[in-house]
Short mmCIF file of C-alpha atoms in Angstrom, two decimals:
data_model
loop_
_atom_site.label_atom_id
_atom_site.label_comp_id
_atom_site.label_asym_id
_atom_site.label_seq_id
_atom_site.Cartn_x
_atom_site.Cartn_y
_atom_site.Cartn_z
CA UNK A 1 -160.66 -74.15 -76.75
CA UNK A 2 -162.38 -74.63 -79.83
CA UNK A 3 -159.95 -77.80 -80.12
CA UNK A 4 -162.06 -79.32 -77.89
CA UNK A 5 -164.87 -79.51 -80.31
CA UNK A 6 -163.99 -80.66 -83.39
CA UNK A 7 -164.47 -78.69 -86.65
CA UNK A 8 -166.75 -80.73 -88.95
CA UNK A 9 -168.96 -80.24 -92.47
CA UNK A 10 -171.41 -77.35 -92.29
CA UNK A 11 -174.33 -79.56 -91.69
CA UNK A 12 -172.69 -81.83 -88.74
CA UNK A 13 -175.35 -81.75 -85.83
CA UNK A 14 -174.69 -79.22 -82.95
CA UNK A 15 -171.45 -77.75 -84.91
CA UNK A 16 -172.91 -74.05 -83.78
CA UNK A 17 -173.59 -75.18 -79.95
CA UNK A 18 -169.95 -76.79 -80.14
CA UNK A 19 -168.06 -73.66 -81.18
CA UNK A 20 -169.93 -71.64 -78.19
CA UNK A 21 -170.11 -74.01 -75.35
CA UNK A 22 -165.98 -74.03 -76.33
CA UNK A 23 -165.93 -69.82 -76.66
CA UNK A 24 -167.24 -69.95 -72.81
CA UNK A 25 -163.24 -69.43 -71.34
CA UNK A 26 -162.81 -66.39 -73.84
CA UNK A 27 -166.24 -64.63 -72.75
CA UNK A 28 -165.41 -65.11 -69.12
CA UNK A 29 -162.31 -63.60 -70.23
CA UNK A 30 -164.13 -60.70 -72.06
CA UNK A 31 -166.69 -60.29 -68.99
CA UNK A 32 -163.49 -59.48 -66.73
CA UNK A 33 -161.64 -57.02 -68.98
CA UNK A 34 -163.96 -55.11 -70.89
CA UNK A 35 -167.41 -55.70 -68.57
CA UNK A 36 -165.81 -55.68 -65.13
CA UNK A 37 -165.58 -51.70 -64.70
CA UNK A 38 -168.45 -50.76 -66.05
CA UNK A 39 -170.39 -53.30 -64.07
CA UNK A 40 -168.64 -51.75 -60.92
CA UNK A 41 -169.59 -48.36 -61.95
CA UNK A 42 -173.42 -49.26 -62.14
CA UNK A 43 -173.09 -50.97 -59.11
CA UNK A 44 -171.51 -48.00 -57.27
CA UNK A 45 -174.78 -46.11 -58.08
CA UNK A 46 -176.93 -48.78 -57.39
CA UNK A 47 -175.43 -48.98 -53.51
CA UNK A 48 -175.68 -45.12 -53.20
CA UNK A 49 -179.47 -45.48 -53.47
CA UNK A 50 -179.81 -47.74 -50.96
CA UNK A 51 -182.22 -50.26 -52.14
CA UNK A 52 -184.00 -51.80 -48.80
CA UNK A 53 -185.65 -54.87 -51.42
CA UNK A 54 -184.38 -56.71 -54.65
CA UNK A 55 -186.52 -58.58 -57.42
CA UNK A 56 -184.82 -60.48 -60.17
CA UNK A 57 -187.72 -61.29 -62.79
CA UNK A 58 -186.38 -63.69 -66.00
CA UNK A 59 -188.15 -66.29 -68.37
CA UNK A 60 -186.11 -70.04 -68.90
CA UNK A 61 -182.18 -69.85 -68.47
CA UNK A 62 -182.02 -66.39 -67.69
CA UNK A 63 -184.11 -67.36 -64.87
CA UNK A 64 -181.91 -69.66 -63.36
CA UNK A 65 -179.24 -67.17 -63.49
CA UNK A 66 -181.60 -64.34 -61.65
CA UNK A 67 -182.04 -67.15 -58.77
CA UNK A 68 -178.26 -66.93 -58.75
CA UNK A 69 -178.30 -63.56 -58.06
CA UNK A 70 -180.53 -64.30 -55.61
CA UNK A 71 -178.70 -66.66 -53.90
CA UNK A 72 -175.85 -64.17 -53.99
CA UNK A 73 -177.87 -60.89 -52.74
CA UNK A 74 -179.53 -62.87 -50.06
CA UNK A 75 -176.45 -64.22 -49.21
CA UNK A 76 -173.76 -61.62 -49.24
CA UNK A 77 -175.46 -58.69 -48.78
CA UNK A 78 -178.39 -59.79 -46.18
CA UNK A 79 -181.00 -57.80 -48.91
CA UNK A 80 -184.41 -59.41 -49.07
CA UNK A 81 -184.77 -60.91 -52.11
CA UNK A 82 -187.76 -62.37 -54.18
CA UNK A 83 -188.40 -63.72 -58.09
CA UNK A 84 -190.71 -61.69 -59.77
CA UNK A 85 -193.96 -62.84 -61.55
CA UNK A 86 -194.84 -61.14 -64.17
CA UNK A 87 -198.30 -62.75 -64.72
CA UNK A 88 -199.25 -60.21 -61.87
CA UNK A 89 -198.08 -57.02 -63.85
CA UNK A 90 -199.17 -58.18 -67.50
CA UNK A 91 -202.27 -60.29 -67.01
CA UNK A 92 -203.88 -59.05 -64.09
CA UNK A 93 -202.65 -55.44 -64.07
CA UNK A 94 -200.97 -55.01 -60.86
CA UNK A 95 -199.02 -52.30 -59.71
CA UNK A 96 -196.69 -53.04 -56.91
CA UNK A 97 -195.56 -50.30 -54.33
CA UNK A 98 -191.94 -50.17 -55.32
CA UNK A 99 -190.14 -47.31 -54.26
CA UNK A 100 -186.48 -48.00 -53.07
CA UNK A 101 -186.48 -51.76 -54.67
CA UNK A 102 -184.56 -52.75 -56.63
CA UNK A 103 -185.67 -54.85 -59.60
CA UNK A 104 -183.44 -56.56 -62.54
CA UNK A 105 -184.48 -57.65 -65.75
CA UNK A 106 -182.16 -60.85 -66.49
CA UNK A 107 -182.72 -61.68 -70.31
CA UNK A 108 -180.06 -62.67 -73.11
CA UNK A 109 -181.51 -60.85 -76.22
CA UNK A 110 -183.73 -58.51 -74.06
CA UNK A 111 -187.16 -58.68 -76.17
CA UNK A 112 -189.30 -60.85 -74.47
CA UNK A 113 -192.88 -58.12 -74.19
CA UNK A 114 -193.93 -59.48 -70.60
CA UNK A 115 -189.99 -58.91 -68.96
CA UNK A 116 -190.09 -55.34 -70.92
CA UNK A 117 -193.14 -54.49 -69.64
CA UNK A 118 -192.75 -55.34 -65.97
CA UNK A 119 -189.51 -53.91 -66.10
CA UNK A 120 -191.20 -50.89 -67.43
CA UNK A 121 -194.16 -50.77 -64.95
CA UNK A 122 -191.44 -51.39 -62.27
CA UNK A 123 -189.72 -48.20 -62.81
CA UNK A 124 -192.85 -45.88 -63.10
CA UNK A 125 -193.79 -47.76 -59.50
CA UNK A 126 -190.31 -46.17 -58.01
CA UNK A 127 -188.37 -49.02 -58.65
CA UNK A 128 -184.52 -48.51 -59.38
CA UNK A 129 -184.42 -50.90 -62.54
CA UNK A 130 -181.66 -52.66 -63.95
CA UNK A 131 -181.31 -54.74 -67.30
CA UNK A 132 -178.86 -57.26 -67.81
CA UNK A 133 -178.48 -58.34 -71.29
CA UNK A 134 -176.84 -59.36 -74.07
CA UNK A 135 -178.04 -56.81 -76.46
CA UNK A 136 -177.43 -53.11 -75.20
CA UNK A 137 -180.19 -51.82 -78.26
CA UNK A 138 -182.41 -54.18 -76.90
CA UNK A 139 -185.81 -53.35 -75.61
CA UNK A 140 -185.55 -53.86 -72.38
CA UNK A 141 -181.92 -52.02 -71.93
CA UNK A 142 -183.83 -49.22 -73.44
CA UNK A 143 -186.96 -49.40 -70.54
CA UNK A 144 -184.43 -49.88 -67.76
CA UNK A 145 -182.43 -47.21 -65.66
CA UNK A 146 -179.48 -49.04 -65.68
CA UNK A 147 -178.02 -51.81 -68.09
CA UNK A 148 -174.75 -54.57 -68.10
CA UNK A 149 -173.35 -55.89 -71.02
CA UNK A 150 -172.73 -59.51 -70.69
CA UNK A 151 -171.06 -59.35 -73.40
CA UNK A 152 -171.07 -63.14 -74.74
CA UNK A 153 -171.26 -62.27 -77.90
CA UNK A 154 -173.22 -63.33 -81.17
CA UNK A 155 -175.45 -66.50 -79.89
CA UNK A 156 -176.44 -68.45 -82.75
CA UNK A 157 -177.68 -71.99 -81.41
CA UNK A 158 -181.13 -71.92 -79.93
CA UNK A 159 -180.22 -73.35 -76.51
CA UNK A 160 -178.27 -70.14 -74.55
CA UNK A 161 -174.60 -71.26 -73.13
CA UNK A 162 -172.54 -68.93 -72.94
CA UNK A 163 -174.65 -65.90 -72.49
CA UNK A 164 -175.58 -68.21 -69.30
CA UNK A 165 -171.97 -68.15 -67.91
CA UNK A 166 -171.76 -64.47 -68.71
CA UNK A 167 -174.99 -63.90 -67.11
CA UNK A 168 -173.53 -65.47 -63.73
CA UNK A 169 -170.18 -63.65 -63.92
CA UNK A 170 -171.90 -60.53 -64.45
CA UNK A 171 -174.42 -60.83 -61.76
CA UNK A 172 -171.29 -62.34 -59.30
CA UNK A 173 -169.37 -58.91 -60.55
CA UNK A 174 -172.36 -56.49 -59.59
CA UNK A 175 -172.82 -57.90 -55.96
CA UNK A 176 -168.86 -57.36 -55.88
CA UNK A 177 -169.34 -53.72 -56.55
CA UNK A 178 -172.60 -53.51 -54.62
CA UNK A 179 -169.98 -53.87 -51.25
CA UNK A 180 -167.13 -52.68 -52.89
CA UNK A 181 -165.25 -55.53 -53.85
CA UNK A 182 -162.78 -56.16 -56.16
CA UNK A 183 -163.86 -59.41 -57.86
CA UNK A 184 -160.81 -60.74 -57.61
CA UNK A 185 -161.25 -63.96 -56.84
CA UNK A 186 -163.33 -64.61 -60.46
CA UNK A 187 -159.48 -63.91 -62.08
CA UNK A 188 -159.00 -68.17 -62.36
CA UNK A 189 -162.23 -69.10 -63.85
CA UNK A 190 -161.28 -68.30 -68.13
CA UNK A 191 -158.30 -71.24 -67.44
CA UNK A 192 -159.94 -73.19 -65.20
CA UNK A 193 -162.86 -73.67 -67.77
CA UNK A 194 -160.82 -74.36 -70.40
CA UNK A 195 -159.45 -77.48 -68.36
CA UNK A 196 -163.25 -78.58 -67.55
CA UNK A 197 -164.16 -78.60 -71.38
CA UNK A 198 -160.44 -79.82 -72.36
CA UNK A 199 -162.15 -83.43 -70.62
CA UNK A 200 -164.77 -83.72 -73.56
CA UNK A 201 -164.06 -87.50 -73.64
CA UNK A 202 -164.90 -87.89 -69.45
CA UNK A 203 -168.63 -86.53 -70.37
CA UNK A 204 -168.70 -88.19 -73.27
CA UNK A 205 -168.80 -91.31 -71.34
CA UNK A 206 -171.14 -90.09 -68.53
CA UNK A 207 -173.69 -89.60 -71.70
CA UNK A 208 -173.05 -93.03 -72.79
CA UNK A 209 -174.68 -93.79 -69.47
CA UNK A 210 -177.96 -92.44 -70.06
CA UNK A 211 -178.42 -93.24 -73.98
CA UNK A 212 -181.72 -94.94 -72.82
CA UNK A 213 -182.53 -93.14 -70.15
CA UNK A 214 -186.77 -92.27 -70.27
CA UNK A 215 -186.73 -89.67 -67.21
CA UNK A 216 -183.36 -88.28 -65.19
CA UNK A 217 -183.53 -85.97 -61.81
CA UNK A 218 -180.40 -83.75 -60.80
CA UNK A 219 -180.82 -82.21 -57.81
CA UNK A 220 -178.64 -79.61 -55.55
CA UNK A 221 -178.77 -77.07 -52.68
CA UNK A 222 -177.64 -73.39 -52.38
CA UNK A 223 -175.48 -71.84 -54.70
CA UNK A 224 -175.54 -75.49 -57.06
CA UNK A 225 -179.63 -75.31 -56.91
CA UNK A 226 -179.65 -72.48 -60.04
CA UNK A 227 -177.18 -74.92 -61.70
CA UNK A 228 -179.37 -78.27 -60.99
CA UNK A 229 -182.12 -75.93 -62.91
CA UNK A 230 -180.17 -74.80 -65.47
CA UNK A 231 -178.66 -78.76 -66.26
CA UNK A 232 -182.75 -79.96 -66.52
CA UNK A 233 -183.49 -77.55 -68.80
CA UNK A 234 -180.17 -77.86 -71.20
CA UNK A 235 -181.57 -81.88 -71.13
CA UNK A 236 -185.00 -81.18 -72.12
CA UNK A 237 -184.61 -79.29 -74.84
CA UNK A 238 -181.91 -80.53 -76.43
CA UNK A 239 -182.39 -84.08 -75.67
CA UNK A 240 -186.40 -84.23 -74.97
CA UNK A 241 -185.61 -86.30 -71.99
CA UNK A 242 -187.67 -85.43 -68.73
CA UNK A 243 -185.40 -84.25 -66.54
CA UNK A 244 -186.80 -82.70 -63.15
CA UNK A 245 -184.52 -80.54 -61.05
CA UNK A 246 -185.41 -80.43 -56.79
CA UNK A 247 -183.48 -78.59 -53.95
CA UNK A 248 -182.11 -81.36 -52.07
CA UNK A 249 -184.69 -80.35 -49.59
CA UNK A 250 -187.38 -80.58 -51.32
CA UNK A 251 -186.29 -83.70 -52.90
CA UNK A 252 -187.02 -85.49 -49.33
CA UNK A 253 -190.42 -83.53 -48.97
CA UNK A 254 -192.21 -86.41 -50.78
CA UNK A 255 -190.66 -86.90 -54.65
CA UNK A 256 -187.64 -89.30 -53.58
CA UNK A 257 -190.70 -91.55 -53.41
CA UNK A 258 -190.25 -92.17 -57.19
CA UNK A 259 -186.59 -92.73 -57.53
CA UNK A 260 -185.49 -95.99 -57.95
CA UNK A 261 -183.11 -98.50 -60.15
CA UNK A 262 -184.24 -96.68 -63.12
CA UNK A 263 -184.20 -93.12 -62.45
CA UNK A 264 -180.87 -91.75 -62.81
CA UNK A 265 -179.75 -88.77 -60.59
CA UNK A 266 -177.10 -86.20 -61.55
CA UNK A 267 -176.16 -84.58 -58.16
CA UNK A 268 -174.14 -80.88 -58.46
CA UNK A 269 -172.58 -81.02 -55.33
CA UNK A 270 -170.86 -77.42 -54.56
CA UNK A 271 -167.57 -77.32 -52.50
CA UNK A 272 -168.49 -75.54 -48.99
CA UNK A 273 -171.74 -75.77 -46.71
CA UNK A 274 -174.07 -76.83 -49.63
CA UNK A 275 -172.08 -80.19 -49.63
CA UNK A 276 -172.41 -80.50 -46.53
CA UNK A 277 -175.99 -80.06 -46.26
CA UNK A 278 -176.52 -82.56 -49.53
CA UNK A 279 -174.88 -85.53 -48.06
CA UNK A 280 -177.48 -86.66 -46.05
CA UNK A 281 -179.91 -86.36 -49.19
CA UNK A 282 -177.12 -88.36 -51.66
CA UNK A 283 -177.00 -91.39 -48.84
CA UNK A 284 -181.14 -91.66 -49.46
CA UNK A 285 -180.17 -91.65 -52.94
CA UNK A 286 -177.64 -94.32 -53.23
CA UNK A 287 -180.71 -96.34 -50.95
CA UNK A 288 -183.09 -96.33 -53.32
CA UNK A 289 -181.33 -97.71 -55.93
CA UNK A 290 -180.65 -94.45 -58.17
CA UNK A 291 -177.26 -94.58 -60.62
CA UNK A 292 -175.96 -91.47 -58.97
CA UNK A 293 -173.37 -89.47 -60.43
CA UNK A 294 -171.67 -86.82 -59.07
CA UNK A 295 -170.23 -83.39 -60.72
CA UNK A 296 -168.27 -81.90 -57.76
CA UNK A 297 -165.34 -82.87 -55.62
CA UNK A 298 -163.41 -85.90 -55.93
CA UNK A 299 -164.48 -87.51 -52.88
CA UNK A 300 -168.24 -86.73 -53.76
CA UNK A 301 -167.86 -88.39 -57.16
CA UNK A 302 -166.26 -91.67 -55.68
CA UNK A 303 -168.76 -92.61 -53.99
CA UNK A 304 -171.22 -92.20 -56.74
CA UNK A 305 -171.47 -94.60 -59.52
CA UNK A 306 -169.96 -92.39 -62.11
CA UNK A 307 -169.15 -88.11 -62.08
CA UNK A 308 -166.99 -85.52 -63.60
CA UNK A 309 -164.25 -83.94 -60.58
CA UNK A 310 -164.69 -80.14 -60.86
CA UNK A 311 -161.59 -78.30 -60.31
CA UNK A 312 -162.89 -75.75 -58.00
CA UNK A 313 -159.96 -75.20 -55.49
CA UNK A 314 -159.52 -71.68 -54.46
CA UNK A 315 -162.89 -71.10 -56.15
CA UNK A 316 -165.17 -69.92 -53.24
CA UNK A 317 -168.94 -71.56 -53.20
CA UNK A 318 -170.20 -68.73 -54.90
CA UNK A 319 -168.27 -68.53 -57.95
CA UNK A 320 -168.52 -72.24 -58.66
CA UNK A 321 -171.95 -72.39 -60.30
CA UNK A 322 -169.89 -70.56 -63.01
CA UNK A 323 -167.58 -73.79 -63.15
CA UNK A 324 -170.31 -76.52 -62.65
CA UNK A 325 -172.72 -76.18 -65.53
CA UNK A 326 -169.99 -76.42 -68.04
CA UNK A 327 -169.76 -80.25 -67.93
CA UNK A 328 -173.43 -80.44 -68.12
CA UNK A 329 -173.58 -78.11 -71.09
CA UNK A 330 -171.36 -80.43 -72.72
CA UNK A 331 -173.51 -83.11 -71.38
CA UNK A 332 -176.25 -81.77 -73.06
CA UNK A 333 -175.01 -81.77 -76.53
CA UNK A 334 -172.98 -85.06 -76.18
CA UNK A 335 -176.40 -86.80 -75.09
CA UNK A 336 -177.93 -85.32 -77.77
CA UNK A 337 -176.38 -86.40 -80.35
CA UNK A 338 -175.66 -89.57 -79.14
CA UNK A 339 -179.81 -89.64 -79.15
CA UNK A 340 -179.47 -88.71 -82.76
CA UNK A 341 -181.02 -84.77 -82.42
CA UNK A 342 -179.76 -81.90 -83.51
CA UNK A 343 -178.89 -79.57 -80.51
CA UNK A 344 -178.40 -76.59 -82.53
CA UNK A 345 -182.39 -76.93 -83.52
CA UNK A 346 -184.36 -78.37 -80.98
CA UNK A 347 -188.01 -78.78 -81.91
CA UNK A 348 -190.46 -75.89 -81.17
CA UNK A 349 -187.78 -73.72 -79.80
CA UNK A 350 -187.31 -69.62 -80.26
CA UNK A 351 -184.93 -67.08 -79.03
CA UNK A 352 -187.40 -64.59 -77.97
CA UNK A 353 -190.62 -66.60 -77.40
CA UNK A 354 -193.61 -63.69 -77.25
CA UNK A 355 -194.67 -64.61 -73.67
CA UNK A 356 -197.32 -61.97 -71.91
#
């Protein structure tokens, strides 16, 4: 799908985010051949220890992919769940009672010296750790019982895409395997995602849109909420344009007060009970004023003021979040440039930031 992004000069802007948010449909495809059995091993001997607890701990967009796992373990698997903070292990020297949990690392390069060091504490507590990286020699593979590939490949633009998407598969794969599943249903996604970023030119116009924008909210519920997060932070960095992600929920617990006329509102609206649950919160939207648009189902998008339709039939609600940030990566970069930045580089920006 590289197609889809054209081939320019070395020094075009965002050339090296391009070519990766357009390899995503070949490393979903490399996730399911090469990373789906040995991701169903480890999960086998996860499940024969029996974990009774689960904590996913993760800086930035690895983050928002271990609150997709979240969603998922709490979800499919009834296993109480919680996001680490790490503060508590590496700044104020805490050591949790954590025999039988189970805790994953989520990280794409795997160096970050807070994550390797909870990780690290976690398993001399009891814990049954688990890395999931990008980088097998990376530290925090090597301080963890049990690692996955994500296997996205060399990730040479500062803002993480595809190791994202991988991430999610990965972590969809593993709660497959936790109950014995086949993963079968993930088999569509590689084609289907090379028909979302095929429609380049449809979010090329949604940018258009928010050329001027000064602040932007997208918002979601469930298994779209990690996604909403994920879409904030791709605009941030790569655009520096405040964008604040809320749980529908939340959303109506006070800060719809400052939506109006000139706050625009992405809405990821997931196909099954989350859309159900955000339809009430896009009708207090649409009164305030807000240009609302909609990625999700067709009916969802026309009554918005603009969208992209996600192809997610057959996809069950908790494989879409796979599906629904690709638009917005290419949203990201498209906005960017049409902001005049350089997505590849965004200011202040490293791959392993030294966080403690």
């Amino acid at each position: 799908m590289t197609a889809a992004f054209p081939a320019g000069a070395s020094e075009r802007p965002g050339r090296i985010l391009a070519a990766e948010v357009a390899e995503q449909p070949d490393v979903l495809r490399r996730v399911l051949t090469d990373g789906a059995g040995p991701i169903r091993r480890t999960a086998e001997a996860i499940a024969a220890r029996h974990p009774r607890f689960a904590l996913l701990t993760a800086r930035g967009t690895s983050d928002h992919a271990a609150l997709y796992g979240k969603y998922l373990l709490e979800i499919r698997h009834g296993l109480p769940c919680g996001l680490a903070s790490m503060s508590t292990v590496t700044v104020y020297g805490a050591r949790p009672r954590l025999t039988d949990v189970l805790v994953i690392g989520v990280s794409q390069w795997g160096g970050s010296p807070d994550l390797v060091s909870t990780v690290w504490a976690a398993r001399n507590a009891g814990a049954i750790t688990l890395a999931l990286t990008n980088d097998p020699d990376s530290a925090l593979a090597g301080v963890a019982e049990f690692h996955i590939d994500v296997r996205a490949g060399q990730e040479r633009a500062l803002p993480a895409t595809k190791s994202y998407i991988a991430s999610l598969l990965s972590l969809y794969l593993l709660s497959e395997g936790l109950r014995g599943g086949d993963g079968a249903a993930a088999l569509a996604l590689p084609d289907i995602a090379e028909r979302i970023l095929a429609r380049r030119d449809e979010v090329r116009a949604l940018a258009n849109r928010y050329r001027f924008a000064e602040r932007m909210v997208v918002v979601s519920r469930g298994y779209g909420y990690p996604t909403a997060r994920e879409a904030a932070l791709k605009l941030m960095e790569t655009c520096y344009l405040p964008a604040l992600p809320y749980s529908g929920a939340d959303l109506l617990h006070g800060p719809l007060a400052m939506i109006d006329h000139l706050t625009p509102v992405i809405a990821v609206v997931p196909d099954g009970r989350a859309r159900d649950a955000l339809r009430p919160v896009l009708v207090r939207i649409r009164g305030r004023g807000a240009d609302l648009a909609v990625v999700g189902p067709e009916p969802e998008v026309n009554r918005a003021a603009a969208g992209f339709v996600l192809p997610t039939e057959g996809i069950p609600e908790d494989l879409q979040p796979v599906l629904e940030i690709l638009p917005l990566h290419v949203l990201a970069y498209e906005l960017a440039l049409i902001r005049g930045q350089d997505p590849d580089v965004p200011r202040t920006m490293a791959k392993t930031p030294q966080t403690r």
